[in-house]
Structures are given as structure tokens and as C-alpha cells.
mmCIF file of C-alpha atoms in Angstrom:
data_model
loop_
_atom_site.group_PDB
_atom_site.id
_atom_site.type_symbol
_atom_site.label_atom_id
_atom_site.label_comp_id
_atom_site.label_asym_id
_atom_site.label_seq_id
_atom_site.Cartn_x
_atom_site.Cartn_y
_atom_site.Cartn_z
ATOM 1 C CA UNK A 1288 -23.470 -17.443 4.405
ATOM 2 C CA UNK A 1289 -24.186 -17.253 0.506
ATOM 3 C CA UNK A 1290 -22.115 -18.876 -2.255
ATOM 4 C CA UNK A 1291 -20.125 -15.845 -3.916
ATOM 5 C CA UNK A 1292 -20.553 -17.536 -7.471
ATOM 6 C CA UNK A 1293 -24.118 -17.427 -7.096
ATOM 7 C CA UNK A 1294 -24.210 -13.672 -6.871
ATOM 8 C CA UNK A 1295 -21.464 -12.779 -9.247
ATOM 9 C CA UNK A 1296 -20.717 -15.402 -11.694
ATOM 10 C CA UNK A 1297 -18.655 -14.009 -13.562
ATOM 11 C CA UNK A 1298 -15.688 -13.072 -14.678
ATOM 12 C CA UNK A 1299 -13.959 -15.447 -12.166
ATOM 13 C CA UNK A 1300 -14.171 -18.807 -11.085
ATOM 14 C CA UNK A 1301 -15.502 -17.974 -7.287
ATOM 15 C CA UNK A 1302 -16.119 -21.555 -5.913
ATOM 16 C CA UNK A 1303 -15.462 -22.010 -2.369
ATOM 17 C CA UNK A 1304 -16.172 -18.011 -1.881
ATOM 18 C CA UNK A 1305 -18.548 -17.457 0.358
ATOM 19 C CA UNK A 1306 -19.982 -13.823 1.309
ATOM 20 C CA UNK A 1307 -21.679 -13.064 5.185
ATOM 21 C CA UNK A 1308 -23.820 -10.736 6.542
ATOM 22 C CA UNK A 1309 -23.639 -6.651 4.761
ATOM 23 C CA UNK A 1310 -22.420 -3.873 6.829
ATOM 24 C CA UNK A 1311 -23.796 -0.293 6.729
ATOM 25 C CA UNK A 1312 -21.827 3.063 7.569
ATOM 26 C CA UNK A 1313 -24.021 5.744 5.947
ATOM 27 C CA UNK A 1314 -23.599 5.236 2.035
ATOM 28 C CA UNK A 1315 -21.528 2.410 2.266
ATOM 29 C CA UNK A 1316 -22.287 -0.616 2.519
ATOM 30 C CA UNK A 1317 -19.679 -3.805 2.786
ATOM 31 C CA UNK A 1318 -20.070 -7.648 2.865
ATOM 32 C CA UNK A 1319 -17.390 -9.652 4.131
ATOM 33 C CA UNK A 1320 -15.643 -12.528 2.294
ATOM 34 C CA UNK A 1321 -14.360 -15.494 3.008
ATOM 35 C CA UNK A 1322 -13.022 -17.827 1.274
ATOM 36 C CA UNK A 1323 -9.768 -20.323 0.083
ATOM 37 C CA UNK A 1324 -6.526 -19.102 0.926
ATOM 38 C CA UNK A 1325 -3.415 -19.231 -0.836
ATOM 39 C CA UNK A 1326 -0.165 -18.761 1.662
ATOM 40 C CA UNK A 1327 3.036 -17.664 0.550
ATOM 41 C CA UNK A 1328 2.355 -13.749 -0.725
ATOM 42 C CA UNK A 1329 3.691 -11.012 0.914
ATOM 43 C CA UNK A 1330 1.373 -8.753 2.184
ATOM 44 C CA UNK A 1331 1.486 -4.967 1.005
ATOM 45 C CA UNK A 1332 2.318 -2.890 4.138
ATOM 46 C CA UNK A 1333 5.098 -5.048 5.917
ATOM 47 C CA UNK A 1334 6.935 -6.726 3.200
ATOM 48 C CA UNK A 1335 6.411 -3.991 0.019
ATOM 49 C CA UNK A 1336 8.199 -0.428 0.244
ATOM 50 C CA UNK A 1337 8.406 2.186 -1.785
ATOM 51 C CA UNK A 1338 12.318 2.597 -1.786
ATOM 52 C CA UNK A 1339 12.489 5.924 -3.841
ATOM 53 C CA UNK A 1340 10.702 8.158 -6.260
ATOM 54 C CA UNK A 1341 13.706 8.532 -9.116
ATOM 55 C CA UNK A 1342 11.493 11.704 -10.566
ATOM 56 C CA UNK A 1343 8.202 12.429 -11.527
ATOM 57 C CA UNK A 1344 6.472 9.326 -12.841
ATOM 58 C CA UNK A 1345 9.033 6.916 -11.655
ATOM 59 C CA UNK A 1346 8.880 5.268 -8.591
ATOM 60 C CA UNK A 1347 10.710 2.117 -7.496
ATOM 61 C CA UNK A 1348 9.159 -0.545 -4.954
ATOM 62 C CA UNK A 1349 11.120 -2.991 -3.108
ATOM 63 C CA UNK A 1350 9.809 -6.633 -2.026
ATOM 64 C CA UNK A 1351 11.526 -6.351 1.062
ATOM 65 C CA UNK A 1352 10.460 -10.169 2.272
ATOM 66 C CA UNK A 1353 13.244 -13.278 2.071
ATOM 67 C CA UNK A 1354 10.883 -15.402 0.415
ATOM 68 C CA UNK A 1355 7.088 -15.065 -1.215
ATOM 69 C CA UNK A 1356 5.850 -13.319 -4.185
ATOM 70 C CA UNK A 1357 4.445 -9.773 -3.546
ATOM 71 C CA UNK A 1358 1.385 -8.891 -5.542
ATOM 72 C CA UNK A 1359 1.543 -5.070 -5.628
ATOM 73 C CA UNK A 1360 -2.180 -4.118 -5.217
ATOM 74 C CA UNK A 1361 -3.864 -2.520 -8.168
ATOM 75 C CA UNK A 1362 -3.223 1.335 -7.923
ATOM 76 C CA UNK A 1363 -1.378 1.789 -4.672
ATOM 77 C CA UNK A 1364 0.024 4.766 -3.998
ATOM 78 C CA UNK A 1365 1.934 6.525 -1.344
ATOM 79 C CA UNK A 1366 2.370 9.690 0.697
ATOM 80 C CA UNK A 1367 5.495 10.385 1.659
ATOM 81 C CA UNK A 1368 7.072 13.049 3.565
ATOM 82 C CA UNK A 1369 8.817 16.034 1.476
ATOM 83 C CA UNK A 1370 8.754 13.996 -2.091
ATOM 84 C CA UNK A 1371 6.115 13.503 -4.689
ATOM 85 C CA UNK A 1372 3.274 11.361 -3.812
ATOM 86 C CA UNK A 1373 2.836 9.217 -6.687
ATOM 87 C CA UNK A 1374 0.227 6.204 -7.353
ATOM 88 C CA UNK A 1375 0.926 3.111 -9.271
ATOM 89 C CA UNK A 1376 -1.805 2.460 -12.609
ATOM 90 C CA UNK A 1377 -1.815 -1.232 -12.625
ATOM 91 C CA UNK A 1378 -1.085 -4.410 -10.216
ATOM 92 C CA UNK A 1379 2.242 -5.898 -10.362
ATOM 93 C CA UNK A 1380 4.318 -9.429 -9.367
ATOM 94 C CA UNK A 1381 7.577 -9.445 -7.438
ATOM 95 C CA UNK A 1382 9.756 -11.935 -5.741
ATOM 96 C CA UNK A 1383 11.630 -12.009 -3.013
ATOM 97 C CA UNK A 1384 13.978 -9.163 -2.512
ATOM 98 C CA UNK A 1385 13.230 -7.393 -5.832
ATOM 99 C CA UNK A 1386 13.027 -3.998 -6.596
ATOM 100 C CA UNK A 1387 10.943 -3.039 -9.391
ATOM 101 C CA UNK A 1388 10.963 0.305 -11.187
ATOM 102 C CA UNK A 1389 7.475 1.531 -12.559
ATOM 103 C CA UNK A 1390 8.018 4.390 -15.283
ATOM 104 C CA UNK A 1391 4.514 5.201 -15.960
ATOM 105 C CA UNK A 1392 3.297 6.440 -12.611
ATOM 106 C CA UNK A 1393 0.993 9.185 -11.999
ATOM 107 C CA UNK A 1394 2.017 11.681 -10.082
ATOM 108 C CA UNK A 1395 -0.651 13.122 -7.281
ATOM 109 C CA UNK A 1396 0.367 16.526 -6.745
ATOM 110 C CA UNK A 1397 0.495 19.189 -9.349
ATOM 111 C CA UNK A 1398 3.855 21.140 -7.617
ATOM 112 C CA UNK A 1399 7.311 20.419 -6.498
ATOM 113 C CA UNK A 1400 7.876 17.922 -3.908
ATOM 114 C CA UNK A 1401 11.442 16.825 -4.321
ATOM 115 C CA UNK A 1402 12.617 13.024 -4.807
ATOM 116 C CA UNK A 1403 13.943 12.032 -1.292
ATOM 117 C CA UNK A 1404 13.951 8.902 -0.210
ATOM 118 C CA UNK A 1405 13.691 7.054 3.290
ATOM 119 C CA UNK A 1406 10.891 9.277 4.932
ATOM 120 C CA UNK A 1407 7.833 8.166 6.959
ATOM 121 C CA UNK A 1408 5.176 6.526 4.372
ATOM 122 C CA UNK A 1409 1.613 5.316 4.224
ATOM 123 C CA UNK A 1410 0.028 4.282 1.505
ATOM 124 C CA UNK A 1411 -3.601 4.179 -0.270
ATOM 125 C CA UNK A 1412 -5.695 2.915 -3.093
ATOM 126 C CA UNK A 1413 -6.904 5.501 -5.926
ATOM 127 C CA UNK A 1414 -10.480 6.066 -5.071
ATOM 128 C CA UNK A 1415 -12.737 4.624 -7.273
ATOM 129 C CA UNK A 1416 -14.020 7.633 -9.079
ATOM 130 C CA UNK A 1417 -9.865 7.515 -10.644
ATOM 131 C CA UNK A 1418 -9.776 4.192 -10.992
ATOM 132 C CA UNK A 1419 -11.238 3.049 -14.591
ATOM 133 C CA UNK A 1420 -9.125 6.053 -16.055
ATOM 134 C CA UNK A 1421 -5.525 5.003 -14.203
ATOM 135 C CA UNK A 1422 -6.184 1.899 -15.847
ATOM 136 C CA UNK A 1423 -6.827 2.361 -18.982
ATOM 137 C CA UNK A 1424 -3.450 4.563 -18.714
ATOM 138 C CA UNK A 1425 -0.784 2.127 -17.696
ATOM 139 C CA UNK A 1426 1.842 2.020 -19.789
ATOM 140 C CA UNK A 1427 1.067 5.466 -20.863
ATOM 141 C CA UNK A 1428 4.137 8.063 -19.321
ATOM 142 C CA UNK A 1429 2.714 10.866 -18.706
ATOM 143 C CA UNK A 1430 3.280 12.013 -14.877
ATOM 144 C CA UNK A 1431 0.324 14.261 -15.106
ATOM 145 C CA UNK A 1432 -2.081 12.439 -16.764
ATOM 146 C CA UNK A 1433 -4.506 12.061 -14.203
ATOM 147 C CA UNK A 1434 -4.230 15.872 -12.808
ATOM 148 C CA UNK A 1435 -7.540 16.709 -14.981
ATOM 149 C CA UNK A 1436 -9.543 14.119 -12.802
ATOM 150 C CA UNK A 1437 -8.197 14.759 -10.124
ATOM 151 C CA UNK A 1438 -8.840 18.202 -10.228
ATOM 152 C CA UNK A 1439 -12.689 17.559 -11.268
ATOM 153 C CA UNK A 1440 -12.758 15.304 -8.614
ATOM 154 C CA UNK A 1441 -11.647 17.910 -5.984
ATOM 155 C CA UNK A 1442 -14.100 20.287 -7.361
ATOM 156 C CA UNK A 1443 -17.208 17.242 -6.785
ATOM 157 C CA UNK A 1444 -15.909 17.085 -3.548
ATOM 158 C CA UNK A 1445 -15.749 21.384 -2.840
ATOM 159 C CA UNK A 1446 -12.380 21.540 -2.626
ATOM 160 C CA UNK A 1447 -9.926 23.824 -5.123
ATOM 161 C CA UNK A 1448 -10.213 22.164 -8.150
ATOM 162 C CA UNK A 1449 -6.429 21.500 -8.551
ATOM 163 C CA UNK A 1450 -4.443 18.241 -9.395
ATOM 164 C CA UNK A 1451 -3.587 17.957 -5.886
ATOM 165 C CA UNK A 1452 -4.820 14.003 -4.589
ATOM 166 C CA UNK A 1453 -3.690 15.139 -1.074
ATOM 167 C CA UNK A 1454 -6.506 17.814 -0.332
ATOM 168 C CA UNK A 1455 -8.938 14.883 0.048
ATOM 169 C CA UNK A 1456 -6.413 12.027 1.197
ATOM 170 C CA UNK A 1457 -4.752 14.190 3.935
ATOM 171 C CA UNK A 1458 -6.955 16.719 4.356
ATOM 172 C CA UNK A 1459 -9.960 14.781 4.964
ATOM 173 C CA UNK A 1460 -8.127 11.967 6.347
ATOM 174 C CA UNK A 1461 -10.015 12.067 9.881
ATOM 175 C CA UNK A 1462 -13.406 12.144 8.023
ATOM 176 C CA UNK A 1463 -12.566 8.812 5.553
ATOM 177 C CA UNK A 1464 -10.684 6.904 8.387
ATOM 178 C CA UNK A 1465 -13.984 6.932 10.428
ATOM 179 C CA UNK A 1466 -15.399 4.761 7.880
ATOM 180 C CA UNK A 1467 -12.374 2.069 9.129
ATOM 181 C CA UNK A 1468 -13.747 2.200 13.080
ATOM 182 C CA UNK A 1469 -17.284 1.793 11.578
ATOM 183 C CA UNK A 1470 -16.959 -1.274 9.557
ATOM 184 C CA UNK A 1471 -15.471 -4.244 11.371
ATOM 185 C CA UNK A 1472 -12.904 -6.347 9.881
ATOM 186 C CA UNK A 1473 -14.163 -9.981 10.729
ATOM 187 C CA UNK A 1474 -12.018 -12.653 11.921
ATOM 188 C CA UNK A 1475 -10.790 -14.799 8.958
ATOM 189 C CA UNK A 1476 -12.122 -12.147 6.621
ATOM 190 C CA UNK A 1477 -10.306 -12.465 2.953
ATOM 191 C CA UNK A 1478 -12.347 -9.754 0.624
ATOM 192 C CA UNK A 1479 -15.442 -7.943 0.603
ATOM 193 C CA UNK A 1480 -18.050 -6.071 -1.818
ATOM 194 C CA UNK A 1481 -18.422 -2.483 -1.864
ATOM 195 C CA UNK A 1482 -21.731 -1.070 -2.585
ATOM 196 C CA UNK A 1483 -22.473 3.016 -2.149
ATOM 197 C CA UNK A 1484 -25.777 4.262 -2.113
ATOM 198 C CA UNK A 1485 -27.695 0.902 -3.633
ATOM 199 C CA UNK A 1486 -24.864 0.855 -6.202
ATOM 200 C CA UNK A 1487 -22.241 -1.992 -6.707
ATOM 201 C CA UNK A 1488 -19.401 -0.182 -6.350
ATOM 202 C CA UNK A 1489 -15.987 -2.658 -6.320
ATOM 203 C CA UNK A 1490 -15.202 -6.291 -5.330
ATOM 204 C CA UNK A 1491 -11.771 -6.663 -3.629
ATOM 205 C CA UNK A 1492 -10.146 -10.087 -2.856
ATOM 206 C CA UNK A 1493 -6.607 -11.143 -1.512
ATOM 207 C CA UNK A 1494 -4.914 -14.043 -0.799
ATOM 208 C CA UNK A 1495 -4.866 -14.500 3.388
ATOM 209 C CA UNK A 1496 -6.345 -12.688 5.266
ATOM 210 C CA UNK A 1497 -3.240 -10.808 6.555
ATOM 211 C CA UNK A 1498 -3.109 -9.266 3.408
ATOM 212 C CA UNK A 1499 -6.470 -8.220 3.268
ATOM 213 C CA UNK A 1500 -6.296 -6.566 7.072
ATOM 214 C CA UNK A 1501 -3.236 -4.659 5.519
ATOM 215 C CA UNK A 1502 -5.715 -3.706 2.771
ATOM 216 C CA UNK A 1503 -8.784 -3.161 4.761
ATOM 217 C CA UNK A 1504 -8.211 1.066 5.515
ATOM 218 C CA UNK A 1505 -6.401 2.192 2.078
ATOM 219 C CA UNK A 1506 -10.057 0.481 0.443
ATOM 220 C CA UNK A 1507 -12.246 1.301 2.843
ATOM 221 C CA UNK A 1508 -11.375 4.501 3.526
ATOM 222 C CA UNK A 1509 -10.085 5.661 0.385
ATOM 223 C CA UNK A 1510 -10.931 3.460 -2.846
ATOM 224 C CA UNK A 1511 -14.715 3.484 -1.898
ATOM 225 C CA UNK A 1512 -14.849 5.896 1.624
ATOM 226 C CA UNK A 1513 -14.499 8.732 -1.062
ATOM 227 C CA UNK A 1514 -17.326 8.183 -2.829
ATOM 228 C CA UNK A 1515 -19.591 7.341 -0.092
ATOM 229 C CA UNK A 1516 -18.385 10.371 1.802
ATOM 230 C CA UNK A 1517 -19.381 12.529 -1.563
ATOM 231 C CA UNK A 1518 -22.881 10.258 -1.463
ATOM 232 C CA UNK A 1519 -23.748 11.359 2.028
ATOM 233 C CA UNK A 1520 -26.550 14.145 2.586
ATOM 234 C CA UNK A 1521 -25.499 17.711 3.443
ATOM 235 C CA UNK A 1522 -26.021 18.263 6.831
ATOM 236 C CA UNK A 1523 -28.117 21.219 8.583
ATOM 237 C CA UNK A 1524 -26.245 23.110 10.986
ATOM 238 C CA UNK A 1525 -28.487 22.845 14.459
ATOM 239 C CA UNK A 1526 -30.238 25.357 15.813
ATOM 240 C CA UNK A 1527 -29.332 27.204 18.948
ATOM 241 C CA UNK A 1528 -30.442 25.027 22.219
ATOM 242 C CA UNK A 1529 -32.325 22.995 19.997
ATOM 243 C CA UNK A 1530 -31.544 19.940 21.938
ATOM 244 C CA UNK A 1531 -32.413 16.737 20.116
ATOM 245 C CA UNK A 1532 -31.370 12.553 20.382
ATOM 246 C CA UNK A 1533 -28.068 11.765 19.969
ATOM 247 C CA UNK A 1534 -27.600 11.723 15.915
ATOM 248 C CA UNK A 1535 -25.321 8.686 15.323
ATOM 249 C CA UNK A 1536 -23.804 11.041 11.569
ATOM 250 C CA UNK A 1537 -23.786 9.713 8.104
ATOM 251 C CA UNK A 1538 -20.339 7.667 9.311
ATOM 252 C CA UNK A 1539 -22.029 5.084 12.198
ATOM 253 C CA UNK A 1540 -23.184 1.692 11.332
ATOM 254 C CA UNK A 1541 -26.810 1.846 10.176
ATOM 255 C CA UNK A 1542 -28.086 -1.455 10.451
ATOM 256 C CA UNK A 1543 -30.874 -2.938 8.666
ATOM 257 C CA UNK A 1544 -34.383 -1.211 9.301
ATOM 258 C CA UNK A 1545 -35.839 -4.444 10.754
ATOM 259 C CA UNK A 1546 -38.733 -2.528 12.996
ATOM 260 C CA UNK A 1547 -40.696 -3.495 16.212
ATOM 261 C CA UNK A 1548 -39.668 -7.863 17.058
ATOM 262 C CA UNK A 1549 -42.772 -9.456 18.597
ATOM 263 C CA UNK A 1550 -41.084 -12.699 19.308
ATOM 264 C CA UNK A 1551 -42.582 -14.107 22.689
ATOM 265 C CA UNK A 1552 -39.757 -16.103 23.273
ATOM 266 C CA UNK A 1553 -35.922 -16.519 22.331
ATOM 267 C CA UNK A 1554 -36.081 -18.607 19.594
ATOM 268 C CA UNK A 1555 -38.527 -16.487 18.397
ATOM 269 C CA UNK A 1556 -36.341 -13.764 18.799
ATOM 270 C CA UNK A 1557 -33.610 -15.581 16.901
ATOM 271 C CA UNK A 1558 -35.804 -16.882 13.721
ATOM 272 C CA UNK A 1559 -37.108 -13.261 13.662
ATOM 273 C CA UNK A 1560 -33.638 -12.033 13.166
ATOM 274 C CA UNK A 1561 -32.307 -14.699 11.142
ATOM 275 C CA UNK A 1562 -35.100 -13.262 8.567
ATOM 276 C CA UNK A 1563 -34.283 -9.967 9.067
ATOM 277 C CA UNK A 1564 -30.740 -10.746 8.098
ATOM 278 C CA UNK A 1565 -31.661 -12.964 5.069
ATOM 279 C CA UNK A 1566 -34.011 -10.127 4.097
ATOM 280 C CA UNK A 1567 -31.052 -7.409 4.174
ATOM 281 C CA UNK A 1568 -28.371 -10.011 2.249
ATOM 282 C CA UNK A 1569 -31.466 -10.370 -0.474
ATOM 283 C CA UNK A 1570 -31.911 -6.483 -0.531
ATOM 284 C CA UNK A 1571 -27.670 -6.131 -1.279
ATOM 285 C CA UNK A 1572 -27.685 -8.834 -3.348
ATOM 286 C CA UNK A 1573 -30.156 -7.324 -5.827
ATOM 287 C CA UNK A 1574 -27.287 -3.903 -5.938
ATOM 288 C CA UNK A 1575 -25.335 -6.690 -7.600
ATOM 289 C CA UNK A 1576 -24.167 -5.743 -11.516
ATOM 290 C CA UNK A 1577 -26.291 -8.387 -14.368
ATOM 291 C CA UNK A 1578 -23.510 -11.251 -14.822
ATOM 292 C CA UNK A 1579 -20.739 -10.046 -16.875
ATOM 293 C CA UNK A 1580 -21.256 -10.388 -20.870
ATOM 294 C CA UNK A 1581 -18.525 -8.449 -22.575
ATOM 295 C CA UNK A 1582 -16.031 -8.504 -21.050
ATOM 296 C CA UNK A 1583 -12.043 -9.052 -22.061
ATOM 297 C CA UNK A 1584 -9.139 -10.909 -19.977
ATOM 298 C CA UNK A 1585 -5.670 -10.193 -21.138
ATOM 299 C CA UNK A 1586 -2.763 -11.188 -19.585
ATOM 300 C CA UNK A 1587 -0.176 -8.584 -18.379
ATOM 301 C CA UNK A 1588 2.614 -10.390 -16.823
ATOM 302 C CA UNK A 1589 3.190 -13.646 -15.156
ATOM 303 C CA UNK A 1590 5.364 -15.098 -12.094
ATOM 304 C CA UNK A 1591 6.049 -18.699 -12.072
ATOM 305 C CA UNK A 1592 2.488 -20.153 -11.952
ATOM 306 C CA UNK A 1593 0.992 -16.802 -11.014
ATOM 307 C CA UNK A 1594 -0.852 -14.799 -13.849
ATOM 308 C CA UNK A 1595 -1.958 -11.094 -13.674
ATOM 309 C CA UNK A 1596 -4.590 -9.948 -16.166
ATOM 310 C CA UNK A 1597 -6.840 -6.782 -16.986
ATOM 311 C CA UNK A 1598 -10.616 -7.049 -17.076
ATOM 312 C CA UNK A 1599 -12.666 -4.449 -18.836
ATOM 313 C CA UNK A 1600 -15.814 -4.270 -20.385
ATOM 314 C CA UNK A 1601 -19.877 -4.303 -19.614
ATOM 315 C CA UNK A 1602 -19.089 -1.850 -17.077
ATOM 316 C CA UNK A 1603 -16.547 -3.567 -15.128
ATOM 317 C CA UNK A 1604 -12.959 -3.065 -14.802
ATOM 318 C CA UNK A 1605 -9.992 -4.333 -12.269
ATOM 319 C CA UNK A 1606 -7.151 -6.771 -12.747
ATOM 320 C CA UNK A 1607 -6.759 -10.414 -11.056
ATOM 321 C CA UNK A 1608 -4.132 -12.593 -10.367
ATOM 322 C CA UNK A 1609 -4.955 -16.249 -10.991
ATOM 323 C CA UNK A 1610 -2.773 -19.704 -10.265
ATOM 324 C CA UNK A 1611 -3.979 -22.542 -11.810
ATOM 325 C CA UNK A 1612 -7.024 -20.658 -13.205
ATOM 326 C CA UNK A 1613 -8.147 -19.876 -9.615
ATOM 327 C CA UNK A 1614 -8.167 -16.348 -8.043
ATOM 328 C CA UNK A 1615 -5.644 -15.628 -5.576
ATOM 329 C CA UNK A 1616 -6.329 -11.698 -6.042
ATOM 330 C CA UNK A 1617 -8.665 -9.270 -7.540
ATOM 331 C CA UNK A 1618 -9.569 -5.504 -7.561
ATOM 332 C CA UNK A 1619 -12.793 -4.960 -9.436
ATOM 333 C CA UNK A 1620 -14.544 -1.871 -9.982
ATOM 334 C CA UNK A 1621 -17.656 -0.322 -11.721
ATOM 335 C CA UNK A 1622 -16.209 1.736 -14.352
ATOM 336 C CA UNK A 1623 -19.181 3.869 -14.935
#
């Protein structure tokens, strides 16, 4: 494994990170974390609801747990049967048993959905091409503020350009989601980078790694599936009876282009792909952004020794939540 701090500095203090071996599913590419863990935080999907949506914009979340902080990931949002799917423009803290009302929410479908309360949910992370703009609006109420992108976005993707997030999130759902059964979650695994196409895409770390496997499909499938799914190759429809060798799709595990092994023996065999791998981690590693330079930390909000603070700047953007000036989460993104 490689020492996180050695490949990305900066902003954070990433001692005791350490990243393993990069994973391939067409565009994107991922590379498991591991690292310190901080117990205690409730994880997103079984201890943080979203009780109600009051009306458009405002959404309430409930800590639901008896004890631990919630850190509400940086721009959840959730689809929810019959009301307005809405999406959250900045991380939050909670304790136990609190519910929280957000008031500058952005609102993911451009049409009446109602306000009910106590449907069927699942929830998702903005995909990344949103992401830099919902940030630099929270605090801003505006419940259609990001319907422009979104609409542009839907139009990239050749789709009705409208301000409707759920023509790629539901509609394409069984398209992203095969991204989830094509990267494997790793045992212990706390974060991971995000590259698509040779480009350094996000950097997403959370305190256990329960709360990370609660994570793993709304990022992988939505914050960055999105863009690699946009990033893959059209594909030409096949001839009649043109039979040809099984195509594994842009969606299967590519791994790394290695060629012909001549080892003679096993441990031949084994050094040969122990330099394959350190070959492909080199190759990933040089997709990796120039250390950060400008770049601003501001604190937003704290919870007893928990901090949560907005990075932007030199192309990078995201928020982190630090105790003791060590990171217990972060969401990072390229921002252009």
C-alpha cells in the first residue's frame, strides 16, 4: 500500500492513510482507502432520515440514533415517493435524536410533487458535474437554483434538457448501479479516490467503515458513475449474425493492460505481478491534482470537538470535518 499524504499532501493532514491497489470499470477508476477510524458517528442510511419536506427548499432530517453525532454527507439528497426530491448544498453535524431543518435546499424536480411525508426513500450524492455549484450556493434560498445545471446536464447526457435530476438518477438507475457490482468494496475499506478518464475526479473519506459501505453506491454510482457513464464511448450497434467474443461493455472491471507473463515459475509469476501492480498505482498516481496552493478553509459549524469547514480554491472544492485537527470526514471534488 502507498502513504495517502505522499500523493495528496494537501489540504489535510492524511497520516496514517494509506491507499491500495486502483480499480477499473470503464472510465472509472477507484482506489481504496484505508485508514484511522474514529467510532461513535452515525452512519447516513440507518441512523439519518429525512423526516419531511415542509415545502420546496425545506427539508428536515432526523438523527434517528440514541447516541453519536451524525455527519450529514456533503450534498445528500433523496427520492422519495409522491413528494419533491430535494438535495442538501452543504455537510452538516447532528446529535443524537435531533432534527434539523435545512431552508436552503435545492429542489430536483422542476414540477409538483407534493410534501408528504413517511414514504419509501433512498438517497444519493449530487453528481459531481453539480457539485462545485451546490456549494458555492448554500445558504443561498432559492429552491430552483440549480434547475439551469441540471437541465444542461440532462442535455450532456441526451436526455430533455429540463430541471428534472430524476431522468438520470431513476431513469438510468440500472445503468449507474452496475458501476456498484463492478467495483468491490474491500474489507475494512474507509474512502477511496475517484479518477474518470485519467482525470482526478473526487476524494471521499468517512469515519468507519460502516459509514463508508452506506456511502459506497450513492458515490459510486451517482457522484462520479455519472460522469464516467457520460465519459464512456458510444457504442456501435452489431451487425446481423456478426458473431464476435464476448464484449465485457464499458461497465466491467478493466484491469491493468499488463500483457503476455513469462515467469517460469511461481514466484516469478508473483514478482511479475507485484510490478505490474506497482506500475498501474504509479500510472493513477500521476492523474493526481499538483499539491494544493490556494486554497481557503473556513469553518461552517462545529459540534463539541468536531469542526466542519469548506475548501475551495486551485481547483478543488469539498468540505471536511476535523477533531483535533485530524480528518474524520471529507468530500473533495475537482471543481473544474
Amino acid at each position: 500500500m502507498t502513504a495517502l499524504e505522499t500523493l495528496l499532501p494537501a489540504p489535510l493532514d492524511l497520516r496514517g492513510y494509506r491507499a491500495g491497489t486502483p480499480q477499473r470499470a470503464g472510465a472509472l477508476t477507484m482506489v481504496p482507502i484505508w485508514g484511522p477510524e474514529r467510532p461513535g458517528i452515525v452512519p447516513p442510511r440507518s441512523g439519518l432520515k429525512l423526516k419531511r419536506v415542509v415545502g420546496y427548499g425545506q427539508v428536515e432530517l432526523l438523527n434517528g440514533a440514541r447516541e453519536g453525532v451524525a455527519i450529514v454527507p456533503l450534498h445528500i439528497g433523496y427520492i422519495q415517493d409522491a413528494a419533491q426530491n430535494h438535495a442538501l448544498c452543504s455537510a452538516a453535524l447532528m446529535g443524537a435524536g435531533q432534527t434539523r431543518r435545512f431552508d436552503d435546499a435545492c429542489c430536483m424536480q422542476a414540477g409538483q410533487g407534493g410534501y408528504l411525508e413517511g414514504r419509501d426513500q433512498w438517497f444519493f450524492v449530487l453528481p459531481v458535474e453539480l457539485r462545485a455549484k451546490a456549494l458555492g450556493l448554500r445558504g443561498h434560498r432559492d429552491y430552483a437554483k440549480l434547475w439551469p445545471d441540471i437541465s444542461e446536464l440532462n442535455a450532456a447526457c441526451g436526455l430533455p434538457s429540463r430541471g428534472h435530476l430524476e431522468q438520470i438518477l431513476s431513469r438510468k438507475r440500472a445503468t449507474l448501479t452496475q458501476f456498484q457490482s463492478r467495483l468491490e468494496l474491500l474489507p475494512g475499506q474507509l474512502g477511496a479516490l475517484f479518477f474518470v478518464g485519467d482525470r482526478f475526479a473526487g476524494l471521499e473519506l468517512a469515519p468507519d467503515p460502516v459509514y463508508f459501505a452506506e456511502m459506497w453506491m450513492a458515490l459510486v454510482c451517482f457522484a462520479y458513475g455519472v460522469a464516467a457513464w457520460r465519459a464512456e464511448p458510444a457504442r456501435a450497434d452489431a451487425e446481423p449474425y456478426d458473431a464476435e467474443p464476448y464484449d465485457a461493455g464499458p461497465y466491467d472491471a478493466e484491469p491493468y493492460d499488463a500483457g503476455p507473463y513469462d515467469a517460469g515459475s511461481l514466484a516469478e509469476l508473483r514478482a511479475e505481478l507485484a510490478r505490474d501492480r506497482a506500475a498501474r498505482q504509479a500510472e493513477v498516481a500521476s492523474w493526481l491534482p499538483a499539491p494544493a496552493g490556494d486554497v481557503r478553509t473556513v469553518e461552517e459549524e462545529r459540534y463539541l470537538d468536531l469542526r466542519l469547514s469548506t475548501v475551495t480554491g486551485d481547483g478543488l472544492a469539498g468540505q471536511v470535518v476535523t477533531e483535533h485537527g485530524r480528518p474524520v470526514y471529507a468530500s473533495l471534488f475537482a471543481s473544474r
